[in-house]
XYZ file of C-alpha atoms in Angstrom:
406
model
C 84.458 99.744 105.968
C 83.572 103.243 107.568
C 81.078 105.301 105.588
C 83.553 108.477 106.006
C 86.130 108.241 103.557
C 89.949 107.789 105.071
C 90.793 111.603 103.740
C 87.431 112.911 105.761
C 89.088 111.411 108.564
C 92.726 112.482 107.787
C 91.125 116.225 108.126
C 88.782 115.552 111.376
C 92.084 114.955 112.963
C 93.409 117.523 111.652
C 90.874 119.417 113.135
C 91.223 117.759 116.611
C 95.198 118.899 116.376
C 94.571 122.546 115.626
C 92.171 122.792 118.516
C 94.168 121.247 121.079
C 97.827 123.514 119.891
C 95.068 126.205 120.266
C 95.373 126.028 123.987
C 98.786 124.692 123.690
C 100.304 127.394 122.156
C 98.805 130.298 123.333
C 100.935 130.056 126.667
C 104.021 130.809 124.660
C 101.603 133.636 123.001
C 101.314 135.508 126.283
C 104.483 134.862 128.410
C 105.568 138.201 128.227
C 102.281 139.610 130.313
C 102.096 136.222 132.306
C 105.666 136.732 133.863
C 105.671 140.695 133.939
C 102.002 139.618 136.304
C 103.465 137.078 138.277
C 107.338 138.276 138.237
C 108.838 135.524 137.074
C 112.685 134.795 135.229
C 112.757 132.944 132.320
C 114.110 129.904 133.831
C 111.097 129.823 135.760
C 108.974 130.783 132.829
C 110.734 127.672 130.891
C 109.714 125.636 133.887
C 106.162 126.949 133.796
C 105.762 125.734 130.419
C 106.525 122.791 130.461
C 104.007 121.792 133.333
C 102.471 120.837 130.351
C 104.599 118.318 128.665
C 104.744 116.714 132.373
C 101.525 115.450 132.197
C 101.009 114.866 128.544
C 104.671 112.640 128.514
C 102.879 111.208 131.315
C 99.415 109.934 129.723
C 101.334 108.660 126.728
C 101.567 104.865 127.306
C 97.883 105.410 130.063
C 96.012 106.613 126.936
C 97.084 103.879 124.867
C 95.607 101.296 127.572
C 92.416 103.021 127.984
C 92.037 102.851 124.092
C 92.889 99.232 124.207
C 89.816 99.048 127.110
C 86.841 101.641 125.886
C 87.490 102.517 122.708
C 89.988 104.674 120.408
C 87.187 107.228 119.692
C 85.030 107.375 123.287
C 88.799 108.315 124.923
C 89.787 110.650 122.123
C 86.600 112.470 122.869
C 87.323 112.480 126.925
C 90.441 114.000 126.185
C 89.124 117.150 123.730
C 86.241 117.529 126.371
C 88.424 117.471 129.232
C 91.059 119.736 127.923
C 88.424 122.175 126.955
C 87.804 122.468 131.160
C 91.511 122.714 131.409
C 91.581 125.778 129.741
C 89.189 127.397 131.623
C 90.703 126.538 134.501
C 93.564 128.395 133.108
C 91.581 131.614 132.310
C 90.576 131.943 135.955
C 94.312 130.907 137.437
C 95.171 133.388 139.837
C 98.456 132.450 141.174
C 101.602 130.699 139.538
C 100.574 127.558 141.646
C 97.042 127.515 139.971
C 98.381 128.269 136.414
C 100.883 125.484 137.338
C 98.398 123.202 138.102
C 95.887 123.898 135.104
C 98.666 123.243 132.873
C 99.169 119.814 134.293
C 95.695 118.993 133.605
C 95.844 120.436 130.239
C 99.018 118.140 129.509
C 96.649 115.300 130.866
C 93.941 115.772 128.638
C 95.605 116.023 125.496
C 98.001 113.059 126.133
C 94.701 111.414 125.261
C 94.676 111.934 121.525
C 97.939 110.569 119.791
C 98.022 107.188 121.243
C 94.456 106.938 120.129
C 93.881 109.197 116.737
C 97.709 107.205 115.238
C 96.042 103.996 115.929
C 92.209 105.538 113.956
C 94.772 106.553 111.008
C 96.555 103.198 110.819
C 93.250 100.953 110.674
C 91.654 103.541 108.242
C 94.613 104.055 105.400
C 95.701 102.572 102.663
C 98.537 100.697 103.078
C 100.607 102.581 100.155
C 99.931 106.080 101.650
C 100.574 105.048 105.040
C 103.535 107.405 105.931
C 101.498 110.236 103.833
C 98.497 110.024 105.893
C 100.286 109.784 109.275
C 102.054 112.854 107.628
C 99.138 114.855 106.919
C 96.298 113.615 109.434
C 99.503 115.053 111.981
C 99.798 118.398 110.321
C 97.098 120.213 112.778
C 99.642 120.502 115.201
C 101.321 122.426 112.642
C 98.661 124.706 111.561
C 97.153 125.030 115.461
C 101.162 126.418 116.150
C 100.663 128.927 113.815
C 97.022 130.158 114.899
C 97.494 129.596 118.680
C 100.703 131.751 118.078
C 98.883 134.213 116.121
C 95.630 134.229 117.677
C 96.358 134.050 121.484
C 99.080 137.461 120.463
C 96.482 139.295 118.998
C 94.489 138.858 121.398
C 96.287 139.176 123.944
C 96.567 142.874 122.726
C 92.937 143.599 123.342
C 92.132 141.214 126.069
C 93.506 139.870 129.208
C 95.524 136.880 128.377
C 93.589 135.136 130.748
C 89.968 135.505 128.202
C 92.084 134.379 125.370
C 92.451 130.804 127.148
C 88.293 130.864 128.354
C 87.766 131.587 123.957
C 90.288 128.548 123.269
C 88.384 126.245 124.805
C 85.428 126.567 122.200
C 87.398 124.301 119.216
C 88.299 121.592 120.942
C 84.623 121.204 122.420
C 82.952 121.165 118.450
C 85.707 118.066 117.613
C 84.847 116.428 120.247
C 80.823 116.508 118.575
C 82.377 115.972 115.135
C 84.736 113.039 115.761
C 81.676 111.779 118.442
C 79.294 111.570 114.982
C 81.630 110.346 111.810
C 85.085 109.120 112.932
C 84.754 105.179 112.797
C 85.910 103.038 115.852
C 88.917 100.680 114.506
C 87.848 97.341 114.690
C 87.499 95.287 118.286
C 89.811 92.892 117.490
C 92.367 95.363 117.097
C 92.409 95.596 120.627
C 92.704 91.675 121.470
C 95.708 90.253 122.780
C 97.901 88.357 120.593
C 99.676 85.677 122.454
C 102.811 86.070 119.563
C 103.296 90.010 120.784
C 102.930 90.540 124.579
C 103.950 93.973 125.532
C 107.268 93.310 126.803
C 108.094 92.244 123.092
C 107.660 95.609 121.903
C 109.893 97.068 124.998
C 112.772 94.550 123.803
C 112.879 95.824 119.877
C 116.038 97.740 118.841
C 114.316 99.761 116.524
C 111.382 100.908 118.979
C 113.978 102.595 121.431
C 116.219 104.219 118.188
C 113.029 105.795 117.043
C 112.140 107.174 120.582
C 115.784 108.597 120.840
C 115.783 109.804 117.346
C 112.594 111.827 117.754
C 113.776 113.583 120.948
C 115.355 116.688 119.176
C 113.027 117.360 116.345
C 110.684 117.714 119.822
C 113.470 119.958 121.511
C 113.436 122.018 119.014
C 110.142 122.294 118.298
C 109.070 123.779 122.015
C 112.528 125.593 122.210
C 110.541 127.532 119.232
C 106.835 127.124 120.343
C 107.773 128.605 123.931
C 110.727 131.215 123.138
C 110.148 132.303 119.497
C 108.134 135.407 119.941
C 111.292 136.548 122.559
C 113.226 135.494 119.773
C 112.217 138.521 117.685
C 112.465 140.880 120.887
C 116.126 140.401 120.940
C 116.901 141.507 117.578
C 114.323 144.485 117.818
C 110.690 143.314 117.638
C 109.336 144.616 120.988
C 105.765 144.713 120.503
C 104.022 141.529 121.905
C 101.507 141.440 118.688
C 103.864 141.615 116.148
C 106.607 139.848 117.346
C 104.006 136.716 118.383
C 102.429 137.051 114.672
C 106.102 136.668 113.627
C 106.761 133.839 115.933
C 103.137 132.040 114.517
C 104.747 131.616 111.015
C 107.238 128.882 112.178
C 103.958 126.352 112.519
C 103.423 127.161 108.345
C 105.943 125.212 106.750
C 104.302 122.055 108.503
C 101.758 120.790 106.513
C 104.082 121.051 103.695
C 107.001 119.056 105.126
C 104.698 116.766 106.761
C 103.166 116.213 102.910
C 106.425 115.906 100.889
C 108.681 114.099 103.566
C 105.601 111.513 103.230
C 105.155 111.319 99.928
C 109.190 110.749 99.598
C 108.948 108.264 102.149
C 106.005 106.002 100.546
C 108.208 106.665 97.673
C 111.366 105.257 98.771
C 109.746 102.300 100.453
C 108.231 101.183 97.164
C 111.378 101.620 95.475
C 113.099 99.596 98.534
C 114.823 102.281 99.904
C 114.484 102.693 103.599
C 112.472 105.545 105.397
C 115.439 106.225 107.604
C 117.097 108.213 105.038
C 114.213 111.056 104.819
C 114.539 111.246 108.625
C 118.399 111.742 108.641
C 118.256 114.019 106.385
C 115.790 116.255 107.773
C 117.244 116.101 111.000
C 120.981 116.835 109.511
C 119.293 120.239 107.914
C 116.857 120.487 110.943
C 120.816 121.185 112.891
C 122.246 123.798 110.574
C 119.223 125.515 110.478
C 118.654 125.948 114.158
C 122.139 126.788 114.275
C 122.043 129.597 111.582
C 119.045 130.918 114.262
C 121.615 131.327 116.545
C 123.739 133.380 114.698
C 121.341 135.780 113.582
C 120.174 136.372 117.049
C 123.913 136.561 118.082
C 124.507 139.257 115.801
C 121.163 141.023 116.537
C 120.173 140.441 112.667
C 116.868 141.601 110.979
C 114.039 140.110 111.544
C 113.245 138.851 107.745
C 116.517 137.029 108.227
C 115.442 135.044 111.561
C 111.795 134.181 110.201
C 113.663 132.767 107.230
C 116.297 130.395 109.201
C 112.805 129.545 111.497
C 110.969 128.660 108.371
C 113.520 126.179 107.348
C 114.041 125.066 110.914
C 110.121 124.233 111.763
C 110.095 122.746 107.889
C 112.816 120.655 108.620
C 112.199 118.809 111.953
C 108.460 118.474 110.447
C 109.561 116.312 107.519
C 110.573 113.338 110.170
C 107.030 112.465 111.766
C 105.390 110.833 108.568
C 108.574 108.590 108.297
C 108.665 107.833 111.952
C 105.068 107.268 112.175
C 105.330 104.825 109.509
C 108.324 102.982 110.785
C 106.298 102.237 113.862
C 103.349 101.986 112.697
C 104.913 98.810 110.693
C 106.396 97.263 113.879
C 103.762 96.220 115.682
C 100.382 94.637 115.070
C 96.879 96.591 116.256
C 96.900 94.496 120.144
C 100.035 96.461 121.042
C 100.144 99.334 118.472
C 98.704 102.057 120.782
C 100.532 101.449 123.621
C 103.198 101.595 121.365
C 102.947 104.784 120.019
C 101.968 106.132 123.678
C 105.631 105.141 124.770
C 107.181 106.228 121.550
C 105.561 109.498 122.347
C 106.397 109.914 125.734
C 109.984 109.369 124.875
C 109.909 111.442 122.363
C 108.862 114.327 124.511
C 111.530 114.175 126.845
C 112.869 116.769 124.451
C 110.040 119.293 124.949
C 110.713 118.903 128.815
C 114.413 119.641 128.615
C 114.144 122.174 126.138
C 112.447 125.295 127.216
C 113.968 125.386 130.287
C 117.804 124.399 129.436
C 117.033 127.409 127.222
C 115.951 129.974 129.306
C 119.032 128.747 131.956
C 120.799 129.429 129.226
C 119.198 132.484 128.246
C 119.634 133.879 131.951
C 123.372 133.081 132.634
C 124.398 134.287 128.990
C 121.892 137.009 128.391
C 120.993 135.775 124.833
C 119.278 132.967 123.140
C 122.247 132.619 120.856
C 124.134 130.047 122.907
C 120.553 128.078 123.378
C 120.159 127.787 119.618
C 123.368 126.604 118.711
C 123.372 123.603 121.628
C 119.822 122.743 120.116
C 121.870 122.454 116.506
C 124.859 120.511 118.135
C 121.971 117.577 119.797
C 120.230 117.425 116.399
C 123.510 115.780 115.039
C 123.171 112.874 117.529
C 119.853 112.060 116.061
C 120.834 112.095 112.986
C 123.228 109.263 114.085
C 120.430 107.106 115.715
C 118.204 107.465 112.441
C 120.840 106.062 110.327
C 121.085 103.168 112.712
C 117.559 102.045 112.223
C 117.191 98.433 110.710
C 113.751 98.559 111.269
C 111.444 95.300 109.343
C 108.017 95.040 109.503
C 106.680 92.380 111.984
C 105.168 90.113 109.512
C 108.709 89.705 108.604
C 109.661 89.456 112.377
C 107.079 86.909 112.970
C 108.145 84.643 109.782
C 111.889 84.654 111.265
C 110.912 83.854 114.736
C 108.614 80.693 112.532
C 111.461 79.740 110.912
C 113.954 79.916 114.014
């Protein structure tokens, strides 16, 4: 057993999170300054940000090898380390090509932590608050929306945008030291192979591929929100870049709350033999209207209090699935296979962020409002909720006792 309780850990990682959507973040912070410097549309602004989720789709499944190889913890701390240099390297980017380039190696070095920190969480919680601690142990990314939003626009009012990215880089470095000195290693035989569950048995599960296709539009919408939110408020009035990016910041709030409650519902339901899916449907259902209703106050140039409260609900919403999901899979698999598992799971996941900031700044440039963009992103979510209810998903002690039997 680790000396460092499993809720010390929960919040180390929570730590890790915030530091990493720290740099993350900031980029849809400081757009407005970035494209009025380098003259850029917002198509190509949409592209520019998600140089990013290139990269970190990318590492995904890589990650989860190298964990299997070295060590959950040593590659966790590569990753914090390295993406600390990557945001440098974006503080002294000097042409669109360079910032282009830095963001790539940003999205490489955090693609490092989730196969890796889901896997730490898995081996170090109790089984009955499994879907709560993947819940909450996630909810930095929640909390490091809201300050990289926050942060990186208020700064970004007093120093070049380029500084705020050089200060960013600070967090990530102390998590590195902290996880370095009391997050425990998961156990070496997690990593062994286990001649019942090669890889390619993972790949052939239903249930792996509807979670990966359910979880693409709570991650659309997401980074439709993280890149475009603080524009967002400029349409219906909020032109200053500090106050409409400290309105933008509040959509990461409601995070640690869904990610909390949709968790403890879910450990819940699963006692009471109900399944998980239904917490994910449902979120995802309200997760639609309430992107939708975004769209309409936008369309009709609303007030701001009205927009902040249809984000709120939105972020709070598509929050609420994660704890489920990462429960679901974390169920599926056994340790040998696990983190490669939730690389892929990841990486197909994210397929949303990739399409969605720049199908919404096409949109945004032929229509000439984000209206249109919002209400698509609503329409999608529907389709998710379809592919949650089809989940069957059983746990693979169960899967290994049929495949006995058989």
């Amino acid at each position: 057993m680790s000396a460092t309780p499993y809720y010390a850990i929960w919040g180390l990682l929570i730590y890790a999170w915030v530091g990493n959507y720290l740099i993350r973040m900031a980029l849809g912070a400081l757009l407005p300054p970035i494209m009025q410097e380098l003259a850029l549309s917002y198509a190509e602004a949409g592209f520019l940000s998600t140089a990013f989720f290139y990269a970190y789709m990318a590492m995904q499944f890589p990650a989860g090898v190298l964990g299997d190889r070295f060590g959950r913890k040593r590659i966790l701390i590569t990753g914090l380390v390295l993406g600390a240099l990557a945001a440098v390297a974006t503080g002294f980017a000097g042409s669109f090509v360079a910032l282009f380039l830095a963001r790539l190696l940003t999205g490489i070095s955090q693609g490092f932590l989730f196969s890796n920190d889901r896997v730490i969480i898995a081996a170090t919680t109790p089984k009955g608050k499994m879907a709560l601690g993947q819940g909450i142990s996630f909810s930095g990314a929640g909390l490091g929306t809201t300050l990289g939003l926050l942060l990186a626009g208020a700064l970004g009012v007093i120093v070049p945008w380029r500084s705020v990215f050089i200060l960013f880089a600070l967090p990530p470095l102390l998590a590195a030291v902290l996880i370095g000195r009391l997050v425990p290693e998961p156990p070496r035989h997690a990593g062994v192979a286990d001649p019942a569950w090669p890889f390619r048995r993972v790949l052939r599960t239903r249930d792996f591929w509807l979670l990966g296709a359910t979880g693409v539009m709570p991650v659309y919408v997401q980074f439709v929100l993280a890149t475009w939110a603080p524009l967002f408020f400029a349409e219906v009035g909020v032109a200053d870049l500090g106050r409409s990016a400290a309105l933008a910041s509040l959509q990461g709030v409601p995070a640690p709350f869904g990610l909390f409650f949709s968790g403890l519902l879910a450990d819940r339901f699963h006692r009471r033999g109900l399944p998980r899916k239904l917490i994910i449907a449902a979120t995802l259902l309200l997760t639609a209207f309430s992107v939708g209703g975004m769209g309409l106050v936008v369309h009709a140039q609303g007030p701001a209090w009205l927009l902040i409260l249809a984000m709120l609900g939105t972020s709070f919403f598509f929050w609420c699935a994660w704890g489920p999901a990462y429960a679901i899979l974390g169920e599926l698999f056994p340790a040998s296979v696990l983190g490669k598992a939730f690389g892929l799971y990841n990486a197909t996941c994210f397929l949303g962020a990739i399409a969605g900031p720049v199908v919404t700044g096409m949109i945004r440039d032929v229509t000439g409002s984000f209206a249109a963009a919002l209400l698509v992103a609503g329409a999608l979510c529907l389709g998710c909720v379809v592919t949650a209810l089809a989940l069957r998903p059983v746990s693979r002690e169960a899967a290994d006792g049929f495949l006995a039997a058989g």
